[in-house]
PDB file of C-alpha atoms and ligand atoms in Angstrom:
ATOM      1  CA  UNK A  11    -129.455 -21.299-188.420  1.00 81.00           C
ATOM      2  CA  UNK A  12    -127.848 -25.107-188.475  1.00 89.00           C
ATOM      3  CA  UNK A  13    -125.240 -27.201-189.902  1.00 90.00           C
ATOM      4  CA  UNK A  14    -126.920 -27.223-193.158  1.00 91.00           C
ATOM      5  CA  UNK A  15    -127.199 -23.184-193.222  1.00 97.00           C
ATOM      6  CA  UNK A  16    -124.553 -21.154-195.728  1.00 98.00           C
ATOM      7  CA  UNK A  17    -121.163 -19.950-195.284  1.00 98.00           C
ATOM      8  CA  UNK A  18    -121.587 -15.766-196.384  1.00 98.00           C
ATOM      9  CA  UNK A  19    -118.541 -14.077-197.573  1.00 98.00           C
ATOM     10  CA  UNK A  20    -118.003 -10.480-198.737  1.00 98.00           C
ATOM     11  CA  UNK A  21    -116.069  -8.198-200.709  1.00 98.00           C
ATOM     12  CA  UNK A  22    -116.203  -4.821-202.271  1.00 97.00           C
ATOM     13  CA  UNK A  23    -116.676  -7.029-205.722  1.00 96.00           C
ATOM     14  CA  UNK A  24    -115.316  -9.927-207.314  1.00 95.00           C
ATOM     15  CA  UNK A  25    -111.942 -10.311-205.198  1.00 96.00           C
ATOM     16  CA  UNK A  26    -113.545 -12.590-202.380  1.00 97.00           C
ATOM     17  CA  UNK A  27    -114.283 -15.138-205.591  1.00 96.00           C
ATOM     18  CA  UNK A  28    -110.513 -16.401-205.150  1.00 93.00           C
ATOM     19  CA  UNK A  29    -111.388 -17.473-201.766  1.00 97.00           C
ATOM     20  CA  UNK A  30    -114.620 -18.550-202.529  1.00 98.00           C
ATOM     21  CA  UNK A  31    -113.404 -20.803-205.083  1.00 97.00           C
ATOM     22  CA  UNK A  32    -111.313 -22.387-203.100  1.00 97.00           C
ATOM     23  CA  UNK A  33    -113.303 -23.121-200.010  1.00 98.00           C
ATOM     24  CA  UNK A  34    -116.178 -24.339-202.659  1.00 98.00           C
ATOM     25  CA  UNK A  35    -112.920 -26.866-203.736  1.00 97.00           C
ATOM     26  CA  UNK A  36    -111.782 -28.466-199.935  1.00 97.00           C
ATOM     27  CA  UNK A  37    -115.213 -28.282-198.392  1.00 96.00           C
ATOM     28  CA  UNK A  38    -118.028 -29.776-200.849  1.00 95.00           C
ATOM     29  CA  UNK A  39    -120.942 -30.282-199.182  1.00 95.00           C
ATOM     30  CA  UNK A  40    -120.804 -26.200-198.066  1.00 97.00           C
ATOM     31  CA  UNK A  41    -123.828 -24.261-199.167  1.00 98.00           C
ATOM     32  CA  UNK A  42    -122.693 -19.948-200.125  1.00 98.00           C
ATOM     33  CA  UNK A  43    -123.812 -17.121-200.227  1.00 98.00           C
ATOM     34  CA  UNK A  44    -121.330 -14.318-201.898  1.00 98.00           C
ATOM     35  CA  UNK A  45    -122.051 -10.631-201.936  1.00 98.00           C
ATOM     36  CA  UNK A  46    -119.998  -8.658-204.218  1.00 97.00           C
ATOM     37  CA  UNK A  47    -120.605  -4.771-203.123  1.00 97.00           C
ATOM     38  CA  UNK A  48    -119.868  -3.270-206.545  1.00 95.00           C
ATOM     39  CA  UNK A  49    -121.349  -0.251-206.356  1.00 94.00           C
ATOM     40  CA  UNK A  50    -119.263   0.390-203.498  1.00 95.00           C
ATOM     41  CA  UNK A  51    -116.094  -0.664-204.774  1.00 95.00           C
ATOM     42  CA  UNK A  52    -113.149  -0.103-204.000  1.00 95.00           C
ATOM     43  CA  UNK A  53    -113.237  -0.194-200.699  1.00 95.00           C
ATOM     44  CA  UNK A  54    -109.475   0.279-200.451  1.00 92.00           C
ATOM     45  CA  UNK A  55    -109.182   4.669-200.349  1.00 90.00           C
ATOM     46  CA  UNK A  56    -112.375   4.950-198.344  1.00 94.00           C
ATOM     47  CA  UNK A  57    -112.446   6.124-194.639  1.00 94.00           C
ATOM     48  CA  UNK A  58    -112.403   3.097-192.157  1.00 95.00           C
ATOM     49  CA  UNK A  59    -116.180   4.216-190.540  1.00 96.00           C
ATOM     50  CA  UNK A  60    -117.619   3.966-194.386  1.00 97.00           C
ATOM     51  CA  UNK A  61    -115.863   0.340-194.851  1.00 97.00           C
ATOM     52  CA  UNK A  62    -117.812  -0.617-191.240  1.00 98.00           C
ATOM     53  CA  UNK A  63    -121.008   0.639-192.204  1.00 98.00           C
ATOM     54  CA  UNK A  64    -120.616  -1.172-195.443  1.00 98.00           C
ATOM     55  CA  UNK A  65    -119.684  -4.396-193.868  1.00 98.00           C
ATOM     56  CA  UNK A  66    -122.242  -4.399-191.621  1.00 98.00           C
ATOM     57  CA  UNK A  67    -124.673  -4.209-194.349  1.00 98.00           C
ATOM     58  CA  UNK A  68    -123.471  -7.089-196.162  1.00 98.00           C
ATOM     59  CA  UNK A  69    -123.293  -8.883-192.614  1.00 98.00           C
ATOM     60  CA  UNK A  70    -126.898  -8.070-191.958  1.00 98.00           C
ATOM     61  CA  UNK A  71    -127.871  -9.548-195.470  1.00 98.00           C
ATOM     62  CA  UNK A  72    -125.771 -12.867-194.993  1.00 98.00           C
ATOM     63  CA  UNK A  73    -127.415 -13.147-191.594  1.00 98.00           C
ATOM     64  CA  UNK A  74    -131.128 -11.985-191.704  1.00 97.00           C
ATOM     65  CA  UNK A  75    -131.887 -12.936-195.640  1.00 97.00           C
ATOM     66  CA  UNK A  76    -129.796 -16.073-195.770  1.00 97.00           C
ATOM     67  CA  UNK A  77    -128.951 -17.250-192.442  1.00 97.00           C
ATOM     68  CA  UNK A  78    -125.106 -17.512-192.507  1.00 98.00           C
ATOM     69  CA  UNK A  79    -123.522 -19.852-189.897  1.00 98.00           C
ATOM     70  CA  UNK A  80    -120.321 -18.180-190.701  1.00 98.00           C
ATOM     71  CA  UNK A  81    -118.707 -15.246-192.311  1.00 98.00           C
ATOM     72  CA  UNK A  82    -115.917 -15.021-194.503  1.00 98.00           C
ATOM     73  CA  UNK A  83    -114.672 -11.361-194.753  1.00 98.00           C
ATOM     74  CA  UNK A  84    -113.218 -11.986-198.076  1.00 98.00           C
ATOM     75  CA  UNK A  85    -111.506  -8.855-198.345  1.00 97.00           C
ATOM     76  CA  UNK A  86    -107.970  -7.770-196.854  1.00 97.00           C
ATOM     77  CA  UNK A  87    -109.503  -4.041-196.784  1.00 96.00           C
ATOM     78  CA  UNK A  88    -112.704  -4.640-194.462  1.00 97.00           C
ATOM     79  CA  UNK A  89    -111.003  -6.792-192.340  1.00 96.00           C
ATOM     80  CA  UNK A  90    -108.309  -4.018-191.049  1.00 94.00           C
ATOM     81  CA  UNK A  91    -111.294  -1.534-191.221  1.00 95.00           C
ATOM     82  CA  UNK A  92    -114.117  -3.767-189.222  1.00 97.00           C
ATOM     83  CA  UNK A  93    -113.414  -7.197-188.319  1.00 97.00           C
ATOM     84  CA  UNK A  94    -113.181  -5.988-184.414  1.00 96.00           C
ATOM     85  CA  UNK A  95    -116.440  -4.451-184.884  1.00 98.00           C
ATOM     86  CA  UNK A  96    -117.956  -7.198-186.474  1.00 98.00           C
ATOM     87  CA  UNK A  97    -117.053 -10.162-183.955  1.00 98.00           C
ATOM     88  CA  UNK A  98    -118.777  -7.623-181.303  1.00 98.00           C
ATOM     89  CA  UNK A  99    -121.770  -6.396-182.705  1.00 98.00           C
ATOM     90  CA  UNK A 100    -122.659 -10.487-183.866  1.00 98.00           C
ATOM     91  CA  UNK A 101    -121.079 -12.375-181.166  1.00 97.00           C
ATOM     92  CA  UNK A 102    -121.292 -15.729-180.853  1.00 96.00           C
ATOM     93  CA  UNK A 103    -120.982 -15.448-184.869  1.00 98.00           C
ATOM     94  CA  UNK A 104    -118.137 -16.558-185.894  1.00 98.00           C
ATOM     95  CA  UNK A 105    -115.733 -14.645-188.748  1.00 98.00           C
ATOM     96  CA  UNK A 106    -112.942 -15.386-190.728  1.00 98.00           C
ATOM     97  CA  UNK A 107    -110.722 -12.448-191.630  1.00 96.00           C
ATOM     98  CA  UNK A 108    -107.834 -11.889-193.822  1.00 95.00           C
ATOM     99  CA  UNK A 109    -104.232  -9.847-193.790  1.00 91.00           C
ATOM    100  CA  UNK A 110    -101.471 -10.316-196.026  1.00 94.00           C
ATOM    101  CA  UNK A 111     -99.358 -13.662-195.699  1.00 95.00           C
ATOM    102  CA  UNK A 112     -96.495 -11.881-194.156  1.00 96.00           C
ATOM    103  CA  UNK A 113     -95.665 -15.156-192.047  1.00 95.00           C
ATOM    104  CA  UNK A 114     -94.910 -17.700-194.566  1.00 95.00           C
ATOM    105  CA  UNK A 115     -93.394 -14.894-196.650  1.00 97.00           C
ATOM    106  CA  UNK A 116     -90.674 -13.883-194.224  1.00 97.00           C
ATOM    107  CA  UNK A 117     -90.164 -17.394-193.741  1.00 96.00           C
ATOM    108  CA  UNK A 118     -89.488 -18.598-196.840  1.00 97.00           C
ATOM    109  CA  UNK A 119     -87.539 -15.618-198.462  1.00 97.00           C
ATOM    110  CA  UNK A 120     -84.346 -16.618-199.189  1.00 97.00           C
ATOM    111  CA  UNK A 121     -82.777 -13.068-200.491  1.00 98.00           C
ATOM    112  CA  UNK A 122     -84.491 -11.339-197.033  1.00 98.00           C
ATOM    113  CA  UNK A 123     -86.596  -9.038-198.939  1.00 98.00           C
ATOM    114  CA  UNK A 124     -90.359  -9.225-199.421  1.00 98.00           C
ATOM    115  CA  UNK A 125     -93.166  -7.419-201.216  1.00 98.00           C
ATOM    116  CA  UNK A 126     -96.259  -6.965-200.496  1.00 98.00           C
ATOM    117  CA  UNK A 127     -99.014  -5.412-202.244  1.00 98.00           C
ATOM    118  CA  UNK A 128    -102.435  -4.415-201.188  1.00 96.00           C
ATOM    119  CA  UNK A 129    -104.544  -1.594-200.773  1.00 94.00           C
ATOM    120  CA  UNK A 130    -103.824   1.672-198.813  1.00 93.00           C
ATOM    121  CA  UNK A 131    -106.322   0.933-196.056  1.00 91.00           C
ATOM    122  CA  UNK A 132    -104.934  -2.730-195.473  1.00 94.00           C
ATOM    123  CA  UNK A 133    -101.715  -0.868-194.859  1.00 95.00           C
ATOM    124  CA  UNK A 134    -103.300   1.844-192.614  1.00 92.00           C
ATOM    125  CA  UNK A 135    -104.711  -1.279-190.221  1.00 90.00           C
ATOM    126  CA  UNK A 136    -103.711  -2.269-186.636  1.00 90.00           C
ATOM    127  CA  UNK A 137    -103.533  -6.012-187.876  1.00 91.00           C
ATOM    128  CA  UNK A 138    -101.146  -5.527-190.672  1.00 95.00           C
ATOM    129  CA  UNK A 139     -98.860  -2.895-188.060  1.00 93.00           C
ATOM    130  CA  UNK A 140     -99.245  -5.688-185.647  1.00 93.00           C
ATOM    131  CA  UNK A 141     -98.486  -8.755-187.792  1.00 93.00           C
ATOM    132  CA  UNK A 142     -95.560  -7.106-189.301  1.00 94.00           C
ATOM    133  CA  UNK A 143     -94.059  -6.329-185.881  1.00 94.00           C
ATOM    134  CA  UNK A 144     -94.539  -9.903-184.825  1.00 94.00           C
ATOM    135  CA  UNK A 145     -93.350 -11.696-187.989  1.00 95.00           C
ATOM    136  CA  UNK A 146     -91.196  -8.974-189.892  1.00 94.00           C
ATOM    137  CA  UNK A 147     -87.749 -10.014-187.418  1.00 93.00           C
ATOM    138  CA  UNK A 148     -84.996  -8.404-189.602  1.00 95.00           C
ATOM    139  CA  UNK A 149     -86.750  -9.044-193.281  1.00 97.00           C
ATOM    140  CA  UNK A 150     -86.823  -6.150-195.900  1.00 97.00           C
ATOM    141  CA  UNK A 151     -90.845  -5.812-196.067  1.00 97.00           C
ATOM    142  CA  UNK A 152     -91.666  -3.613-198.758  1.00 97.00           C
ATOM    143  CA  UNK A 153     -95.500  -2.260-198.530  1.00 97.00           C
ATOM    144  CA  UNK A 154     -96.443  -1.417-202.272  1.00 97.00           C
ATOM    145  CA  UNK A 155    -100.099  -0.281-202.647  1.00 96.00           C
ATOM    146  CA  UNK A 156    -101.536  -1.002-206.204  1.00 96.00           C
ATOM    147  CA  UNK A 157    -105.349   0.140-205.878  1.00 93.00           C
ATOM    148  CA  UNK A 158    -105.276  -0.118-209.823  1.00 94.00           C
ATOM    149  CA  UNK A 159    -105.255  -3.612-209.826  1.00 96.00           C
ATOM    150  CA  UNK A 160    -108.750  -4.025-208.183  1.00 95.00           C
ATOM    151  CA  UNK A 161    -110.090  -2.438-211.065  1.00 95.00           C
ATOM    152  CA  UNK A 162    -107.942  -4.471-213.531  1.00 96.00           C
ATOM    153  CA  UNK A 163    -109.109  -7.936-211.372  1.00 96.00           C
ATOM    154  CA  UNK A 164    -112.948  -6.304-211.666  1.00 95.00           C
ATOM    155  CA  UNK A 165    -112.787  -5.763-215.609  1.00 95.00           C
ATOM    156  CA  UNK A 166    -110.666  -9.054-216.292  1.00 95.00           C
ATOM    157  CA  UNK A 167    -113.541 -11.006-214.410  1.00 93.00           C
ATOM    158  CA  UNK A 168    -116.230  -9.142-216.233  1.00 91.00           C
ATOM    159  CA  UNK A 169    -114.926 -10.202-219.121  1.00 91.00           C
ATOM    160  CA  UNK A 170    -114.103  -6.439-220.332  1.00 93.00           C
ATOM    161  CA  UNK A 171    -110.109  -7.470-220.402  1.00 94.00           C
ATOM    162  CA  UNK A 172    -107.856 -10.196-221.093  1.00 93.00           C
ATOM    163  CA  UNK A 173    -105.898 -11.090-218.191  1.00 92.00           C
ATOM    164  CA  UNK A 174    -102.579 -11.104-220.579  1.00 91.00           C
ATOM    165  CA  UNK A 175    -103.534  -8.063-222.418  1.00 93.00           C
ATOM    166  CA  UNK A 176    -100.753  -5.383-222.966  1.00 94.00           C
ATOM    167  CA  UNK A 177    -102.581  -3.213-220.191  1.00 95.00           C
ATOM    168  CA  UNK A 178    -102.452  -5.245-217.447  1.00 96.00           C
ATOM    169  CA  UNK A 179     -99.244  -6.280-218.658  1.00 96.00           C
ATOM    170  CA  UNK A 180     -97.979  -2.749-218.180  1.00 96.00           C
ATOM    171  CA  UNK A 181     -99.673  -1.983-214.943  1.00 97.00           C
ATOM    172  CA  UNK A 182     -98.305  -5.324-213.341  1.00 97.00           C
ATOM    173  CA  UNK A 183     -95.087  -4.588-214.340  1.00 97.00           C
ATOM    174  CA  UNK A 184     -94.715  -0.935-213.047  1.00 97.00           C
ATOM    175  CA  UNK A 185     -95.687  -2.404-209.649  1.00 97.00           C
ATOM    176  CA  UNK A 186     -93.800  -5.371-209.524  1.00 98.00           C
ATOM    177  CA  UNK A 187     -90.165  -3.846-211.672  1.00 97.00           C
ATOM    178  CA  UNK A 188     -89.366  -1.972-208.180  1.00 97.00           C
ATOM    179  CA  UNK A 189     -90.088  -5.137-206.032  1.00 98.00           C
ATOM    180  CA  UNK A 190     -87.832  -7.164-208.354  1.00 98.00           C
ATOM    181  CA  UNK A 191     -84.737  -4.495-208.234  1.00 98.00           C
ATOM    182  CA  UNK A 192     -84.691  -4.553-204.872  1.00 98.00           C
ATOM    183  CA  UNK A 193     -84.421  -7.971-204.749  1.00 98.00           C
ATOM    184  CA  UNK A 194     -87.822  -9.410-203.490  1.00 98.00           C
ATOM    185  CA  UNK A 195     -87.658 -12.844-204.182  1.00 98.00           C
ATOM    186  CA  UNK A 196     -91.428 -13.404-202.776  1.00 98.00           C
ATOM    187  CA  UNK A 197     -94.628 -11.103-203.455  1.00 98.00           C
ATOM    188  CA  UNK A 198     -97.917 -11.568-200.948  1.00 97.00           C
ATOM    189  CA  UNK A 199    -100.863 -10.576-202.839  1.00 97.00           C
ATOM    190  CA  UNK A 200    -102.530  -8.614-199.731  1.00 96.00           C
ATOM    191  CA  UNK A 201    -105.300  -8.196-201.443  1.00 97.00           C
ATOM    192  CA  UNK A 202    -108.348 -10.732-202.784  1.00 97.00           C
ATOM    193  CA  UNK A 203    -108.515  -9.146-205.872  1.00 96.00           C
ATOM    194  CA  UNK A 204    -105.258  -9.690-207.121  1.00 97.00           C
ATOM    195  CA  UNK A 205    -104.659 -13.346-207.470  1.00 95.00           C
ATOM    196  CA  UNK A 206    -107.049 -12.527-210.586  1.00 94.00           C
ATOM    197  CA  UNK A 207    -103.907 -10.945-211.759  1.00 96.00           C
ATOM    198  CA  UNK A 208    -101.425 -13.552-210.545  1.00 95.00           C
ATOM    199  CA  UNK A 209    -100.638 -15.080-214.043  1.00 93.00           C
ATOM    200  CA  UNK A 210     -99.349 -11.394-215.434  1.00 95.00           C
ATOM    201  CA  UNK A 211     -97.392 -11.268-212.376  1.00 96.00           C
ATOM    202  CA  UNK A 212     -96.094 -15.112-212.676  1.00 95.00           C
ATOM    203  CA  UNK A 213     -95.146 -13.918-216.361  1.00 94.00           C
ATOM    204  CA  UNK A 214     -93.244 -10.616-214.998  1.00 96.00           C
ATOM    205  CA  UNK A 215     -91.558 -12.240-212.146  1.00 96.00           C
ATOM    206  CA  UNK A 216     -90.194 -15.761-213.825  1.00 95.00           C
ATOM    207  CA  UNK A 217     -88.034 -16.992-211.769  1.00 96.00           C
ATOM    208  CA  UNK A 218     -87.084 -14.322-209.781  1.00 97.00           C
ATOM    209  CA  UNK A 219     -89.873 -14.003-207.303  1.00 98.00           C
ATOM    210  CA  UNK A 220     -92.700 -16.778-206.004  1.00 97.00           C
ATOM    211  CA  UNK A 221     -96.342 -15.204-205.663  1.00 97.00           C
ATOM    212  CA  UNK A 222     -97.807 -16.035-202.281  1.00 97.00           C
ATOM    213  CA  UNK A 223    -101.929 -16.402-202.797  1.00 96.00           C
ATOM    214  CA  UNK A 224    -103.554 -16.787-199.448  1.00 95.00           C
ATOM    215  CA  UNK A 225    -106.507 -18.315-200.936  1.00 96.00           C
ATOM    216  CA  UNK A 226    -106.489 -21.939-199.910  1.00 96.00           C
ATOM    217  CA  UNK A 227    -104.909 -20.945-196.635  1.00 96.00           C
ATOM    218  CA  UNK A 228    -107.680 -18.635-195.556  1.00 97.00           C
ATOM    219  CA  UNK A 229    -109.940 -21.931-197.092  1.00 98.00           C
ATOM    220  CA  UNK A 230    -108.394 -24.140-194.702  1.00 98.00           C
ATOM    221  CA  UNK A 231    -108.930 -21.556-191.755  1.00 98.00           C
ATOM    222  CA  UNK A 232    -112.393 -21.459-192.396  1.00 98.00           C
ATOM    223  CA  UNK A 233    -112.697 -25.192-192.014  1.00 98.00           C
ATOM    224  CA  UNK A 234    -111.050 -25.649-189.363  1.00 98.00           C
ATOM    225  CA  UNK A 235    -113.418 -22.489-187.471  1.00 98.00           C
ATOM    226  CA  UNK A 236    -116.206 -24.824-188.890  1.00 97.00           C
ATOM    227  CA  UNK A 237    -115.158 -28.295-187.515  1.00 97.00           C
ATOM    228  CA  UNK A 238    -114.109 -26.980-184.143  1.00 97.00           C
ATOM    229  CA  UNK A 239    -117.464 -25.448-183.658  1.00 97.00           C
ATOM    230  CA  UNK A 240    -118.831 -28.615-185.191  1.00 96.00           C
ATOM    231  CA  UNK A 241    -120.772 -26.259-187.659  1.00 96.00           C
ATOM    232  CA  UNK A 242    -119.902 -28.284-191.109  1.00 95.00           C
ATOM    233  CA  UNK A 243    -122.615 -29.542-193.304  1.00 96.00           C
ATOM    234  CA  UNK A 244    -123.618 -32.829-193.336  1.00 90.00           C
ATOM    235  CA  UNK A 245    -121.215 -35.068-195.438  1.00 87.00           C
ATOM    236  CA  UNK A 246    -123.213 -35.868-198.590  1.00 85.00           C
ATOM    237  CA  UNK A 247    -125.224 -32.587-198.181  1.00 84.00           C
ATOM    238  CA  UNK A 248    -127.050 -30.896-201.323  1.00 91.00           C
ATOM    239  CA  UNK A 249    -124.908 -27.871-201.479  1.00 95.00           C
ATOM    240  CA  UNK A 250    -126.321 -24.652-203.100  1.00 97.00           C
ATOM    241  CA  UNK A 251    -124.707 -21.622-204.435  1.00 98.00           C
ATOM    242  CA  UNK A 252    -125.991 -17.909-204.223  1.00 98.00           C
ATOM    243  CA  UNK A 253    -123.704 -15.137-205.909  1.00 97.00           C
ATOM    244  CA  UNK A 254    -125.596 -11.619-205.479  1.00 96.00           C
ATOM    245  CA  UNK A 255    -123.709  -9.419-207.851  1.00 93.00           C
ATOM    246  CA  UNK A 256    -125.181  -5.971-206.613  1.00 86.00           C
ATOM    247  CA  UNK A 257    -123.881  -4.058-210.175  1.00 70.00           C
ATOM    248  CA  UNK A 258    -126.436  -6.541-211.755  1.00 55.00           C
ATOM    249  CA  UNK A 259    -129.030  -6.101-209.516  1.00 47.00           C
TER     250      UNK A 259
HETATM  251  N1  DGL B  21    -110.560  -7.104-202.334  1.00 86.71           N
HETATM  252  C1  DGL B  21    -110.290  -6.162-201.339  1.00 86.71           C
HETATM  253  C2  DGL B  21    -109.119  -6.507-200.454  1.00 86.71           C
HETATM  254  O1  DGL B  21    -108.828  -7.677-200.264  1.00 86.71           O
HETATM  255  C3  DGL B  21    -110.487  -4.704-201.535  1.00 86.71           C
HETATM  256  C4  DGL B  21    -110.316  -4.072-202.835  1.00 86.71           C
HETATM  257  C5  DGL B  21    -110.900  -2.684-202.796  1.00 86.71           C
HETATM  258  O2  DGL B  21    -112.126  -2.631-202.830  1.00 86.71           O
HETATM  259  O3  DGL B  21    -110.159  -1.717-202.713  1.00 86.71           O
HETATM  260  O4  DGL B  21    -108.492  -5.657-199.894  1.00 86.71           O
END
């Protein structure tokens, strides 16, 4: 492992990509490596030991087969369910993790209500109890879980649905209506799947409500963990791209 050695990320599928893509935007010269555990997905109704063993596969691939300096766990779902475990078992390794964007959220609500919509186990986690204790103060947070989307996000990136099609349409806006009513004028998409459904939900929410995307914040993170550990590739450096899709393989 050295400077010039992959970034790994994971996800139960094709979620993590909205992450990926953006890191693959601010930092260049980064080679990847993305595993997208189809076969396994969704990881979002599955019991937290399952989502650990799972994660530690896809750790153990990123590591022994490619190396990985770093991981990315690009997926709100493993990282309630086994980040803790993770940063043990391959310490020094360092990991990025992600929970819903309740921060910047709360602070930039202006009607003091706030939805947020991920998957049942995010909700279930110590980090998204925690962060909501510590950031909430006295904003409405409304937890919505919408497990259907991650299929949606799977078959719009397949290519098997439009992303404007009168079925995801439908499903965004039976999610989102109740959000709206009750006056949520910001929606955190807790889950790296979703963005993939962000312009249905720009389209149902208009003016009414922004969309926060964590992408390029979680991005940002991840350089920053890289440059303090002085980890980053080699300005100029031939970057390479590996994408193992495991429903292909
Ligand atoms: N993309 C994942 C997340 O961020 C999980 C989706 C799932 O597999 O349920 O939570």
């Amino acid at each position: 492992m050295n400077n010039s050695s992959p970034v790994g990320f994971f996800d139960s599928g094709i979620g993590g990509v909205s992450i990926l893509q953006a890191f693959k935007h601010i930092m260049p010269d980064e080679s990847t490596v993305y595993i997208a555990d189809t076969p396994n997905c969704p990881y979002g109704n599955k019991r937290a030991e399952e989502i650990i063993s799972l994660s530690v596969a896809n750790t153990r691939e990123l590591t022994e087969k490619y190396g990985c300096k770093m991981i990315v766990v690009a997926c709100n779902t493993a990282t309630a369910a086994a980040i803790d475990y993770l940063r043990a078992k391959y310490s020094p390794l360092p990991f990025i993790g992600l929970e819903p964007a309740v921060k910047p959220a709360v602070h930039e609500t202006r009607s003091g209500v706030v939805g947020v919509l991920a998957t049942a186990g995010t909700f279930s986690g110590r980090l998204y109890r925690e962060t909501k204790a510590k950031f909430g103060g006295d904003t409405t947070i409304i937890a919505t879980v919408a497990d259907e989307f991650v299929t949606l996000a799977e078959k719009i990136y397949r290519g098997a649905l439009e992303e404007d099609s009168p079925e995801v349409i439908e499903a965004v806006k039976n999610r989102l209506a109740p959000l709206l009513a009750a006056g949520a004028d910001r929606i955190v998409l807790g889950c790296t799947h979703f963005p993939h459904l962000k312009k249905a939900m720009e389209v149902i929410c208009g003016d009414k409500a922004k969309i926060i995307d964590p992408s390029f914040a979680v991005a940002r993170q991840a350089r920053r963990v890289l440059r303090s550990l002085s980890l980053q590739a080699p300005a100029g450096a031939l970057a390479t791209h590996v994408f193992i899709d495991r429903a292909k393989v």
